[in-house]
Tab-separated table of C-alpha atoms in Angstrom:
chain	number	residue	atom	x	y	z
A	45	UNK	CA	11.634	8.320	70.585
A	46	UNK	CA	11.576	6.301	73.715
A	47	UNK	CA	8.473	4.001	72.406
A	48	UNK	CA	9.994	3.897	68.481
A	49	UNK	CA	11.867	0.711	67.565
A	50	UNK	CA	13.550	-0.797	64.583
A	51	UNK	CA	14.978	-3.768	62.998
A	52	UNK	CA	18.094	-4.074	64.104
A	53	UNK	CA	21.087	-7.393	64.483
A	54	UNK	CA	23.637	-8.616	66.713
A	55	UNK	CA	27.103	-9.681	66.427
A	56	UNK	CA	25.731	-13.497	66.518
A	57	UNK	CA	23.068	-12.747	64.039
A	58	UNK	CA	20.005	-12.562	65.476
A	59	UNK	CA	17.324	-10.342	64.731
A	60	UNK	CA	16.025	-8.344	67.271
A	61	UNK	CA	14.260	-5.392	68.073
A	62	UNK	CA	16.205	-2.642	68.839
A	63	UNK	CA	15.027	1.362	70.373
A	64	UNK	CA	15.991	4.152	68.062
A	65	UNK	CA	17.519	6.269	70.072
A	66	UNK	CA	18.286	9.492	67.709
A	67	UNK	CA	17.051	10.569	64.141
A	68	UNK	CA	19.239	12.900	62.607
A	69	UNK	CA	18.419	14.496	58.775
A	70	UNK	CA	21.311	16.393	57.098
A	71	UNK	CA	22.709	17.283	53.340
A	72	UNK	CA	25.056	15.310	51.832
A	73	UNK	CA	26.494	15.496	48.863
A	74	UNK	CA	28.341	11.807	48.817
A	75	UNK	CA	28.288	10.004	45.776
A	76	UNK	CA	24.902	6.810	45.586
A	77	UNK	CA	25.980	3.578	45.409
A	78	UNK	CA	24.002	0.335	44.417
A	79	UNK	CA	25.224	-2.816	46.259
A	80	UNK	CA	23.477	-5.683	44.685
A	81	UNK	CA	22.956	-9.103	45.881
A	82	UNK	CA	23.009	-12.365	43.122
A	83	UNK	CA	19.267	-13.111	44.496
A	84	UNK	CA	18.195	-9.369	42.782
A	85	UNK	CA	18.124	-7.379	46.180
A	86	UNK	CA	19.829	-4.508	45.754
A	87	UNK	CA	20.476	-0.823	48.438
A	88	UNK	CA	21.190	2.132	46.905
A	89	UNK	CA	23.235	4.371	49.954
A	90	UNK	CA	25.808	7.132	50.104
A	91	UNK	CA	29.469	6.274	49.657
A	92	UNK	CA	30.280	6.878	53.335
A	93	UNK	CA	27.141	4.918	55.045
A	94	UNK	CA	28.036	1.484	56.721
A	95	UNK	CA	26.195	-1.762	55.897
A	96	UNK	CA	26.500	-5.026	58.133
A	97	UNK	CA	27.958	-7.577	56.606
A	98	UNK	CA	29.361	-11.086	57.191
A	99	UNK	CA	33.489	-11.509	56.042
A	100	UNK	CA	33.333	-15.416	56.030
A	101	UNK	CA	37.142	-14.811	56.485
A	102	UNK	CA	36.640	-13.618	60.373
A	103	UNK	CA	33.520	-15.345	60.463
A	104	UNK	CA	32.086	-12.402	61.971
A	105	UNK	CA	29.262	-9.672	60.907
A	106	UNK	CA	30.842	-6.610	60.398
A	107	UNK	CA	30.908	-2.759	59.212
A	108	UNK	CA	31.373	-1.651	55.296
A	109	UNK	CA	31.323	1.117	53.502
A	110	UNK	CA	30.295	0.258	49.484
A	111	UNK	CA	33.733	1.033	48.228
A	112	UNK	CA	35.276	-1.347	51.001
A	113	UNK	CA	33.522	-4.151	49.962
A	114	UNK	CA	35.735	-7.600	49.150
A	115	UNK	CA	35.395	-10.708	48.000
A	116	UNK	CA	34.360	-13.071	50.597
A	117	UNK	CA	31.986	-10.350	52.218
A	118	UNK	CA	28.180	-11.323	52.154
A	119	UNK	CA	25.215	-8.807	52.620
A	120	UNK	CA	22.781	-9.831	55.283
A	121	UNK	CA	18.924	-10.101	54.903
A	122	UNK	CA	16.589	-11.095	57.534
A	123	UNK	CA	14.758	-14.849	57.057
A	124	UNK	CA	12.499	-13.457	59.746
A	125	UNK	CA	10.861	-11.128	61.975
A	126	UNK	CA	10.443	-11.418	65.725
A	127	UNK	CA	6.867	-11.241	67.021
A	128	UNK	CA	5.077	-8.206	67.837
A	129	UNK	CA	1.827	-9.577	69.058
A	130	UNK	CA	-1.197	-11.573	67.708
A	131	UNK	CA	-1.584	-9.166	64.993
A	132	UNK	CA	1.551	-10.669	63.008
A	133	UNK	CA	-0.886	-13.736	62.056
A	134	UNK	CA	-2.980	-11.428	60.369
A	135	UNK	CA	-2.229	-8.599	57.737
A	136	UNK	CA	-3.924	-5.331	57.969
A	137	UNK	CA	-5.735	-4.767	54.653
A	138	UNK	CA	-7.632	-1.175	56.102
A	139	UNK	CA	-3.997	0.391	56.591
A	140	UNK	CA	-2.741	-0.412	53.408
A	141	UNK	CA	-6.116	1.766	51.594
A	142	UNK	CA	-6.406	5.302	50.942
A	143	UNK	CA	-9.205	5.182	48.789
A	144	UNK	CA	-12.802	3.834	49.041
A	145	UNK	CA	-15.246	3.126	51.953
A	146	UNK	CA	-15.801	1.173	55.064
A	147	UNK	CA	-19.102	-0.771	55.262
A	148	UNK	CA	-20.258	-0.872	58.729
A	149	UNK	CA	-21.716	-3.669	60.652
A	150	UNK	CA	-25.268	-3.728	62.341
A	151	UNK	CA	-23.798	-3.250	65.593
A	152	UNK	CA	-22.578	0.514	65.630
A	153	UNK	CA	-24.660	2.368	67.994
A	154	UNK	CA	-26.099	6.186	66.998
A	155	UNK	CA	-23.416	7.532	69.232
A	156	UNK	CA	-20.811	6.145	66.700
A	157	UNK	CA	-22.074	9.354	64.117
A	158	UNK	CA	-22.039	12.293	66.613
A	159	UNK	CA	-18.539	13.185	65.638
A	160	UNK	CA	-19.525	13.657	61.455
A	161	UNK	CA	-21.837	16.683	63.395
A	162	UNK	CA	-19.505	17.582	66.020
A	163	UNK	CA	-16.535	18.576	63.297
A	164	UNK	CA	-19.339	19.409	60.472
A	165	UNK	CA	-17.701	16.424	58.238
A	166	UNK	CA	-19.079	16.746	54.949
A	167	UNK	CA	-22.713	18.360	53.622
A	168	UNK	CA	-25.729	17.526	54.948
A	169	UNK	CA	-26.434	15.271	52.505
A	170	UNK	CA	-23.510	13.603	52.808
A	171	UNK	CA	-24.226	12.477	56.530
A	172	UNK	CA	-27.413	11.500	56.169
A	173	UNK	CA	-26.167	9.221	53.193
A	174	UNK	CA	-23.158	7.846	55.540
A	175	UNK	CA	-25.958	6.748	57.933
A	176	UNK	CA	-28.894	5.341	55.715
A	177	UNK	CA	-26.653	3.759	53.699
A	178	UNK	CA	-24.100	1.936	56.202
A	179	UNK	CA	-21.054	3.102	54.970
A	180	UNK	CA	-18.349	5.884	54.931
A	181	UNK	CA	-15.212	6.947	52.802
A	182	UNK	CA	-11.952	5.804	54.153
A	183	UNK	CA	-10.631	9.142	55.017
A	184	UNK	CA	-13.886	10.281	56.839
A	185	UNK	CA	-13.570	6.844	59.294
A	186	UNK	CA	-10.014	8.124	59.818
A	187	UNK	CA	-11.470	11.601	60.461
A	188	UNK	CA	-13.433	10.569	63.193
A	189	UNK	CA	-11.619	7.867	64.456
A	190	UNK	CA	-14.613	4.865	63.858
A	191	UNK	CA	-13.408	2.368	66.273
A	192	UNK	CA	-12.583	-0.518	64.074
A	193	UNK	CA	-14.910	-3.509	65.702
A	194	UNK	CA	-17.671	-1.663	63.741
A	195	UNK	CA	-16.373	-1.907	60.304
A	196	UNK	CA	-16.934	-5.235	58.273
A	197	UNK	CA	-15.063	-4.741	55.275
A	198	UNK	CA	-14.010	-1.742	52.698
A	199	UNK	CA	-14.528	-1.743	49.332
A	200	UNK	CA	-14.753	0.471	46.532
A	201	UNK	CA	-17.786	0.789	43.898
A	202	UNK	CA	-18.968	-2.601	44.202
A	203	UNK	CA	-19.583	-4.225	47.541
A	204	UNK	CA	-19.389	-7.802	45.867
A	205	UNK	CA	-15.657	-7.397	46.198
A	206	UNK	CA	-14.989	-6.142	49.740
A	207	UNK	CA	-12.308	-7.342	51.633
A	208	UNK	CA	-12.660	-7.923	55.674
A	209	UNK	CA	-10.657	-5.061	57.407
A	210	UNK	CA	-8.100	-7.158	58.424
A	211	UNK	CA	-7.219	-11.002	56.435
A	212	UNK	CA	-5.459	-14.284	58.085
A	213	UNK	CA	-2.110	-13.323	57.007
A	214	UNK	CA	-1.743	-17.682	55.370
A	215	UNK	CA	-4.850	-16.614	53.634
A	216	UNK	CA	-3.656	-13.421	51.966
A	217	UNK	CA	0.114	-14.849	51.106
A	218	UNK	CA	-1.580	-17.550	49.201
A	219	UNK	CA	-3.447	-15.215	47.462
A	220	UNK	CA	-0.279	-12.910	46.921
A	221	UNK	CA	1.953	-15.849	45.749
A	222	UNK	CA	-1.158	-17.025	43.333
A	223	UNK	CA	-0.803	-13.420	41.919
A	224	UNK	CA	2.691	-13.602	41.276
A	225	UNK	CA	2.525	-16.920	39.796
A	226	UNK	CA	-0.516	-16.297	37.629
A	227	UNK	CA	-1.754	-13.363	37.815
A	228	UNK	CA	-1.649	-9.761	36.155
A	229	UNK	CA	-2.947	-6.370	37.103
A	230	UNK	CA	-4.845	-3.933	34.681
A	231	UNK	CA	-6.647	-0.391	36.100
A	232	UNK	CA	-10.074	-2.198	36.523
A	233	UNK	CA	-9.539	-5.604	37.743
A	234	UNK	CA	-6.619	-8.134	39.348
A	235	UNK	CA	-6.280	-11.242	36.756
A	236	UNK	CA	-5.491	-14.734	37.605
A	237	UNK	CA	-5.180	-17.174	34.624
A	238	UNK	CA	-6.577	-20.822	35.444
A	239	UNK	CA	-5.791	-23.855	33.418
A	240	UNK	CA	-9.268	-25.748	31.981
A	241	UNK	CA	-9.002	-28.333	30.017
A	242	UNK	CA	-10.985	-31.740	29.582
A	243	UNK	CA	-7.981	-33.177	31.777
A	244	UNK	CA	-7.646	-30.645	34.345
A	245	UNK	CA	-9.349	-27.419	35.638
A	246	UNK	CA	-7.576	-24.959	38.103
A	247	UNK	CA	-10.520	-22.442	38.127
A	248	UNK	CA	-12.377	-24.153	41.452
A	249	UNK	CA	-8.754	-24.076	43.909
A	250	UNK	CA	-7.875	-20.378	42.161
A	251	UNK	CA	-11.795	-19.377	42.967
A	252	UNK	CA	-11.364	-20.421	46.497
A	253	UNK	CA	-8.109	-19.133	46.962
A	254	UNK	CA	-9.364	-15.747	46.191
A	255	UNK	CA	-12.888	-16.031	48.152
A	256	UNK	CA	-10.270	-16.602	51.259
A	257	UNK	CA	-10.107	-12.829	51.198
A	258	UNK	CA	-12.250	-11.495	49.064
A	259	UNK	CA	-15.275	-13.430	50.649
A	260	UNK	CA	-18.027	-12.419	48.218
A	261	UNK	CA	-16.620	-12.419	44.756
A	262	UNK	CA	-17.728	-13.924	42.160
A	263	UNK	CA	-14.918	-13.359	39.999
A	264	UNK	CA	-15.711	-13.052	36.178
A	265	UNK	CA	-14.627	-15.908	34.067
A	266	UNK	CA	-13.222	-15.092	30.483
A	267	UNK	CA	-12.161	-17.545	27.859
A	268	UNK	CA	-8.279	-16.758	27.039
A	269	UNK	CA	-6.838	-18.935	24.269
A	270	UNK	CA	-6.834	-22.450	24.646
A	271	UNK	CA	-7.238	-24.242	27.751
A	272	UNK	CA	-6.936	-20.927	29.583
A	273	UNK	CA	-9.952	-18.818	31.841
A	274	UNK	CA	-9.215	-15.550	32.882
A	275	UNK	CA	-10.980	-14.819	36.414
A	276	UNK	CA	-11.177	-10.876	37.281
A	277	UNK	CA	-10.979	-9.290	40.426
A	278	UNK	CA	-12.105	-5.750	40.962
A	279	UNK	CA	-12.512	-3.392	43.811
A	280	UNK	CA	-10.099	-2.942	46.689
A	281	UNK	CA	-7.604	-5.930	45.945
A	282	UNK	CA	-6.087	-3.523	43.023
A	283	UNK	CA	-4.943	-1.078	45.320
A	284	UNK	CA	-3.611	-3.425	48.115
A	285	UNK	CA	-1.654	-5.273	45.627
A	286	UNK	CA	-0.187	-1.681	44.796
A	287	UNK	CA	0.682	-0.744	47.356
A	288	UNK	CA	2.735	-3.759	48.753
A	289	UNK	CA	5.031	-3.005	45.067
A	290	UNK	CA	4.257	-5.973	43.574
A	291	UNK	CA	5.647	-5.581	40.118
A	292	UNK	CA	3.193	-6.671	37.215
A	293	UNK	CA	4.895	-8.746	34.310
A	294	UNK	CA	5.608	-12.281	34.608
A	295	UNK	CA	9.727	-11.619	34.347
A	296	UNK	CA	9.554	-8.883	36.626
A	297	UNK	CA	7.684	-10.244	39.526
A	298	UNK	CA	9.281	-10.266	42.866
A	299	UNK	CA	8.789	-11.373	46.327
A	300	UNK	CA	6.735	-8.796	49.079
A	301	UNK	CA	8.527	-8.086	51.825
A	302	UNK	CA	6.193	-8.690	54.345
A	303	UNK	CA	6.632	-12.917	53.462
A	304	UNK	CA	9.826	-13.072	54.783
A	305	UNK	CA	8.034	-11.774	58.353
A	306	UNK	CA	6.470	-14.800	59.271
A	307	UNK	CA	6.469	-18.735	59.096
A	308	UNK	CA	2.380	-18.168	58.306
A	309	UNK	CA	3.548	-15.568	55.193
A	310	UNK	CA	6.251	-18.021	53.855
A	311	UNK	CA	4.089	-20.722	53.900
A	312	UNK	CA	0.959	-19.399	52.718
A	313	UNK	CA	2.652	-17.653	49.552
A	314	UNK	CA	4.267	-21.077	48.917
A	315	UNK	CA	1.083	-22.938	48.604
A	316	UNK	CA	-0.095	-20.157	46.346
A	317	UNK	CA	3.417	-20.418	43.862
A	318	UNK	CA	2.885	-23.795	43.715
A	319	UNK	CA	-1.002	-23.672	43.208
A	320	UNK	CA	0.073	-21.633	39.832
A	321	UNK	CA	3.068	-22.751	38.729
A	322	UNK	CA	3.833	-26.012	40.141
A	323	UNK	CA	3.118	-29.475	39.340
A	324	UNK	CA	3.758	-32.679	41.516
A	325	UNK	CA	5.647	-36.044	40.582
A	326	UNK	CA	5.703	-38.862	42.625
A	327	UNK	CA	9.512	-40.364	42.084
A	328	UNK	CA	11.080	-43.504	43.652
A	329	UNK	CA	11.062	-44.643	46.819
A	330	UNK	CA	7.732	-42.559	47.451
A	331	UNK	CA	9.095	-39.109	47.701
A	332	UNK	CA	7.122	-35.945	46.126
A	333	UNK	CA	8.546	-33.504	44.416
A	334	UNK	CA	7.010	-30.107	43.630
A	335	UNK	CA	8.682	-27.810	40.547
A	336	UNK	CA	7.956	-24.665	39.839
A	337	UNK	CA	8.360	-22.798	36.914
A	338	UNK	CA	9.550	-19.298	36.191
A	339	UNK	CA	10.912	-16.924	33.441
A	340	UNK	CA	12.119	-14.226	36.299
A	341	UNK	CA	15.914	-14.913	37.706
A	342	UNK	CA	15.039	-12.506	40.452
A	343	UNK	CA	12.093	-14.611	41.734
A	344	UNK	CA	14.258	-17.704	41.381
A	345	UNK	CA	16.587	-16.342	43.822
A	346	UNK	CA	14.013	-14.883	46.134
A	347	UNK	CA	11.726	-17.951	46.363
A	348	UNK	CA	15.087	-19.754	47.116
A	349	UNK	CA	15.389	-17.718	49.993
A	350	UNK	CA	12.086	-18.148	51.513
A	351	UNK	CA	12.004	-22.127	51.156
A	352	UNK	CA	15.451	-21.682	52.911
A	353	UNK	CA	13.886	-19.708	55.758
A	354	UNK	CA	11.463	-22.740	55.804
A	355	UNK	CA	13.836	-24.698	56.311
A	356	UNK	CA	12.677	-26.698	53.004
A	357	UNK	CA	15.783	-26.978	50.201
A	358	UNK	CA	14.910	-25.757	46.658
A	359	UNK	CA	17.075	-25.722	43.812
A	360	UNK	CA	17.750	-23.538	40.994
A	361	UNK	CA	17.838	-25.634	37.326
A	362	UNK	CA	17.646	-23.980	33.920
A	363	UNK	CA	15.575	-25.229	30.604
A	364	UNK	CA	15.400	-22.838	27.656
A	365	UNK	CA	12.031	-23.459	25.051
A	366	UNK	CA	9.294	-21.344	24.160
A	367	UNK	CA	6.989	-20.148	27.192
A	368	UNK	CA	3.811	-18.367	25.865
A	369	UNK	CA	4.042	-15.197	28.709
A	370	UNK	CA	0.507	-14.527	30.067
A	371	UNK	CA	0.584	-10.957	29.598
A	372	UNK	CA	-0.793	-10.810	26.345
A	373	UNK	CA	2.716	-11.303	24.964
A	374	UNK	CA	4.274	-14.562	23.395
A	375	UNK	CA	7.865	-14.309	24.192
A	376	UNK	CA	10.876	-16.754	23.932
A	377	UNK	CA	12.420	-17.269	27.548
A	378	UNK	CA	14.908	-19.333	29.495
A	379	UNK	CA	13.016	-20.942	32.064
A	380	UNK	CA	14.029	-21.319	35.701
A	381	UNK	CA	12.797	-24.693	37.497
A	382	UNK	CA	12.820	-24.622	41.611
A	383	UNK	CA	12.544	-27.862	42.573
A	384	UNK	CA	11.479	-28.883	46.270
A	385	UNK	CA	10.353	-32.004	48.474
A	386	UNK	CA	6.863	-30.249	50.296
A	387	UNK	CA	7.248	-32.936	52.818
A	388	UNK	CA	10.674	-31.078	53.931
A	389	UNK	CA	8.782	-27.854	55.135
A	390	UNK	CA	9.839	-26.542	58.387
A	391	UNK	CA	11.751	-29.138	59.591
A	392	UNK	CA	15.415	-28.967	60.896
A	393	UNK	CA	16.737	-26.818	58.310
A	394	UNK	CA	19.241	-27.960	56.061
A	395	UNK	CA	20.584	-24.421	55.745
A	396	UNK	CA	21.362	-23.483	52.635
A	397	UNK	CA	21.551	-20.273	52.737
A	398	UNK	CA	25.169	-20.588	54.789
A	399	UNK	CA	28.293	-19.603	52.446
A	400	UNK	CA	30.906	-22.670	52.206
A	401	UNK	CA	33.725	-19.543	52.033
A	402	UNK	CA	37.360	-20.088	52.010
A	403	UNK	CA	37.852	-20.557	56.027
A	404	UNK	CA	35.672	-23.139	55.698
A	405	UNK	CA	36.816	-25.121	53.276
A	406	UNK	CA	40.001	-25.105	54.384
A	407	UNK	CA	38.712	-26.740	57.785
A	408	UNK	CA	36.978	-29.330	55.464
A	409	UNK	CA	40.361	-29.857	54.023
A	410	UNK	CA	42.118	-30.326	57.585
A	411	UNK	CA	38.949	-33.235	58.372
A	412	UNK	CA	41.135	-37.241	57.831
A	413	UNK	CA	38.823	-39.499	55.588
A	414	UNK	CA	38.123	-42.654	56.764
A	415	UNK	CA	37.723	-45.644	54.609
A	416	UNK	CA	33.875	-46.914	54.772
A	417	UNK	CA	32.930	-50.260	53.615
A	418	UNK	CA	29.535	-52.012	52.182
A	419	UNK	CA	28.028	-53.863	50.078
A	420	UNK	CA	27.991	-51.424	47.016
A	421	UNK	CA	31.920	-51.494	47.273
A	422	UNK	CA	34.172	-48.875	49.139
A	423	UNK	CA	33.681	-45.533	49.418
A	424	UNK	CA	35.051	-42.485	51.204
A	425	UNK	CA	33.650	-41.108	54.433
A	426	UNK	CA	34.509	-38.126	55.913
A	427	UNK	CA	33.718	-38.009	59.882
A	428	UNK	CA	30.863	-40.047	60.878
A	429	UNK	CA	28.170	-38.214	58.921
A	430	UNK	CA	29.352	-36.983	55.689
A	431	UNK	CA	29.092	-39.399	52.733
A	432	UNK	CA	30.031	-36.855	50.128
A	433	UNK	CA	32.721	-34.665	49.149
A	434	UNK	CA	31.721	-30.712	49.157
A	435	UNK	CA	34.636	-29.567	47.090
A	436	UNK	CA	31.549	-28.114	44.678
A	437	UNK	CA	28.987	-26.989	46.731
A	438	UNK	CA	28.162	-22.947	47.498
A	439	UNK	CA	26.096	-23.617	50.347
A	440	UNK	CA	26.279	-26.051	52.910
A	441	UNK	CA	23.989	-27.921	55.178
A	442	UNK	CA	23.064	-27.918	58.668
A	443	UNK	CA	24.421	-31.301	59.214
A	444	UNK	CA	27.775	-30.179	57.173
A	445	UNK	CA	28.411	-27.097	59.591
A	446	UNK	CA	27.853	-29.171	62.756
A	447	UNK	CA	30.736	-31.597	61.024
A	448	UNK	CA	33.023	-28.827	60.313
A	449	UNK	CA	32.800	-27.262	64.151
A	450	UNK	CA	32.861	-30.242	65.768
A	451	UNK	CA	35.580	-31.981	63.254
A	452	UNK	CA	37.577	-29.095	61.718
A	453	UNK	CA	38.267	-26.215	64.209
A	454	UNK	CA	35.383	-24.337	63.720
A	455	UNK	CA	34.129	-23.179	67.295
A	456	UNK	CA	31.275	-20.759	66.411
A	457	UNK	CA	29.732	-23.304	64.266
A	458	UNK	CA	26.461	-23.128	66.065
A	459	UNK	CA	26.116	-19.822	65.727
A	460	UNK	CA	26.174	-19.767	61.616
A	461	UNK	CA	23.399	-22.462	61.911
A	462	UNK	CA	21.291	-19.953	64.511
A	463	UNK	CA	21.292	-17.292	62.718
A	464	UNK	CA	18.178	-15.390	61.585
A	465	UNK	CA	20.254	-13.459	58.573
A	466	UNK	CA	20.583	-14.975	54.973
A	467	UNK	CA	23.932	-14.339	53.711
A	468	UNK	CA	23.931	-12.991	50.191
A	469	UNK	CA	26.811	-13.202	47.129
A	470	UNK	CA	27.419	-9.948	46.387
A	471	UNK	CA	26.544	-9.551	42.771
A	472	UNK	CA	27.570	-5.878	41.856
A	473	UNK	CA	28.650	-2.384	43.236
A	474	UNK	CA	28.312	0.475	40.755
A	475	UNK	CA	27.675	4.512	41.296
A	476	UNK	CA	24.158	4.816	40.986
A	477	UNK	CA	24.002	8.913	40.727
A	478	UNK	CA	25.445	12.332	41.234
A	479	UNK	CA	22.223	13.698	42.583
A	480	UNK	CA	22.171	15.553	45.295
A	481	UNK	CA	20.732	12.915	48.114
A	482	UNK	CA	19.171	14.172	52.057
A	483	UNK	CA	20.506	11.264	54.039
C-alpha cells in the first residue's frame, strides 16, 4: 500500500495527494443515502459514512454524516488535480480500450514477436497474420507486454479511423466538449451535427476538430434537415466515449470527470462547447461575449463550475421557446443560456464558486459606507473597492472576499479565495435503498 495514493484535502482546502494507508472491506447493512448537489452531482453512501464538508458558519471544512447535514453546509468538489507528471497533458486513449487492435509502427524489431511463440498465443495462423499484417488485438499486446513506443494507433475494423495511442489531452477535451454540445452516439458511428447554410458552414472547424484525434478520418457527411450535415465517426472513438460515461441525449449530457483535472482539459472542452453551441457578439465598449445554449440544467451547473475553475465568470439565464433536439426528436424545452467574456479565461479569478453564507454577510453588514461623489451624482461606496451592494448575490468575488477579511473581521479570508474545492448548495438528501450494500 506504501506506493498507492489518493485524492485526498486539507483543513485549508487544498487538494493534495495523500498515501492510503489501509483498505478495509466489510458488510453493512446501513441504510444508502443520496446527497445531491444543485449543480446535479450527487453520492450515494451509507448512513454512517462521513463526507467533508464546508459549514460557512465555522468557516471551516468539516465531518458529516448524511442525516447530519444542515443548512449552511456545502459539499466540496475538486476544481483541480495536482500534477502527476508530463502524462497529465495528454490522455491515454490505449487504457481506456478493451476491444480492437494495435497497429504497429515500422520500427518494431523481430525480437518484439518471440513472446506470441514463447506463451503459444493464438494458432499458427494467427501469428503469422499478427506479423504480415502489422497489427495485433488489444488483449494479445497486453498479453505480451508490446512496449508501447512500437504501437502507432488502435483501431477497430477500419484503420481510416485509428486513434494515436495516446492524444494531447486540449485536443481530445475539444473533441469531448464538441460531442456534448453536438453530438450523439449510435452502435456504429459517433455523430456531430454541423450547421451549413449559404451564410455559415460549421462542417470545416467540426472536421478539424475531430482529425485532432482521429488523424485519418474522413468522416461521412449526411444531409439532416435543413441547414444541418451529419458527420459520422466510426471505429475506436465509440468505445472511448463509453467508457468515460458520457451520457447520450442532448438533456442528459454531463461533464467527464477527467476536465475538471487540468487547466489543458477545462480549456480545451470549452473551446469545443462553444464551437457547438455558442455564438459571439461584440457589445459596447469592445467587449466579447460568448453564450451558450443548453436544454440540460445539469450541464448548466457543471459548465458553471469549470469556467469558475478557469477563473472565467459564466452565468446561468433562462429563455423558454421551441428547440428542435438533435436526436431525432423535436421537443419543447426551456433553454439555459451561459453567458461568458472569453477574454476573462484564466485570469485572477473572480471566484464564484465561494458561498456569500450568513457569517459573511453579517461581516458585510458590520463594513461603514462611505459617501462617494462624481459626476453621475452620489452614490454609495462601501470600503475602497466595492461599488455595489451584495445584499442579492449567492456567490461572491475574489475582490469581495479580500474586502470582507480585510474590512469586516474575516481573518481566514485568503484561505476561501485559495482553495482548490468548489463549494456546492446542497440540493437534496433522500434514502436511496434498503439493499444490502459491501462498503
Amino acid at each position: 500500500m506504501s506506493e498507492v495514493e489518493t485524492i485526498g484535502v486539507t483543513k485549508q482546502g487544498k487538494v493534495v495527494w495523500t498515501p492510503v494507508t489501509a483498505a478495509m472491506r466489510h458488510r453493512n447493512t446501513a441504510d444508502l443515502y443520496t446527497v445531491q448537489a444543485d449543480n446535479g452531482q450527487k453520492v450515494t453512501v451509507t448512513e454512517d459514512h462521513s463526507l467533508l464538508v464546508y459549514d460557512s458558519k465555522e468557516r471551516a471544512i468539516v465531518e458529516r454524516t448524511p442525516t447530519e447535514l444542515e443548512e449552511g453546509e456545502y459539499l466540496l468538489q475538486p476544481t483541480t488535480v495536482p500534477e502527476i507528471n508530463d502524462e497529465q497533458s495528454r490522455i491515454d486513449v490505449l487504457s481506456l480500450l478493451d476491444e480492437g487492435y494495435i497497429l504497429l509502427n515500422d520500427e518494431i524489431p523481430e525480437s518484439a514477436f518471440e513472446p506470441l511463440y514463447d506463451q503459444q498465443t493464438g494458432t499458427i495462423n494467427n501469428r503469422y497474420n499478427w506479423r504480415s499484417g502489422g497489427s495485433l488485438p488489444i488483449s494479445v499486446a497486453r498479453e505480451i507486454e508490446l512496449d508501447r513506443s512500437y504501437i502507432d494507433g488502435v483501431y477497430k475494423q477500419d484503420k481510416q479511423y485509428q486513434i494515436p495511442p495516446s492524444v494531447d489531452m486540449v485536443d481530445f477535451a475539444r473533441l469531448v466538449g464538441l460531442f456534448v454540445a453536438d453530438g450523439a452516439m449510435s452502435e456504429r458511428c459517433v455523430e456531430f451535427y454541423a450547421t451549413d447554410s449559404a451564410e455559415r458552414s460549421e462542417i470545416e472547424a467540426f472536421e478539424s476538430a475531430i482529425r485532432a484525434v482521429v488523424p485519418d478520418a474522413e468522416p461521412n457527411r449526411m444531409q439532416s434537415g435543413q441547414n444541418c450535415t451529419t458527420l459520422c465517426v466510426g471505429g475506436p472513438l465509440i468505445d472511448v466515449l463509453k467508457q468515460l460515461a458520457i451520457d447520450d441525449g442532448v438533456r442528459q449530457k454531463s461533464i467527464p470527470p477527467f476536465i475538471f483535472s487540468t487547466e489543458s482539459a477545462r480549456e480545451g472542452f470549452i473551446q469545443g462547447i462553444e464551437l457547438g453551441d455558442g455564438y459571439h457578439q461584440q457589445r459596447s465598449q469592445d467587449r466579447e461575449c460568448a453564450t451558450i445554449s443548453t436544454s440540460s440544467e445539469e450541464f448548466t451547473q457543471g459548465l458553471n463550475l469549470v469556467l469558475a475553475a478557469g477563473g472565467c465568470v459564466g452565468g446561468n439565464y433562462r429563455r423558454a421557446g421551441d428547440i428542435t433536439a438533435q436526436d431525432r426528436k423535436p421537443d419543447i424545452v426551456e433553454d439555459s443560456l451561459v453567458q461568458l467574456n472569453p477574454k476573462n479565461r484564466f485570469k485572477t479569478p473572480r471566484n464564484a464558486i465561494i458561498p456569500f453564507s450568513g457569517q459573511l454577510r453579517k461581516a458585510y453588514g458590520s463594513i461603514g459606507r462611505t459617501p462617494n461623489h462624481d459626476h453621475e451624482g452620489q452614490r454609495t461606496r462601501v470600503g475602497p473597492n466595492l461599488k455595489k451592494g451584495l445584499t442579492g448575490c449567492q456567490r461572491i468575488t475574489a475582490d469581495e472576499i479580500e474586502l470582507l477579511g480585510e474590512h469586516g473581521g474575516i481573518p481566514d479570508g485568503r484561505c476561501l479565495l485559495e482553495a482548490d474545492v468548489a463549494m456546492l448548495s446542497i440540493d437534496s438528501v433522500t434514502p436511496s435503498s434498503d439493499t444490502e450494500y459491501v462498503y
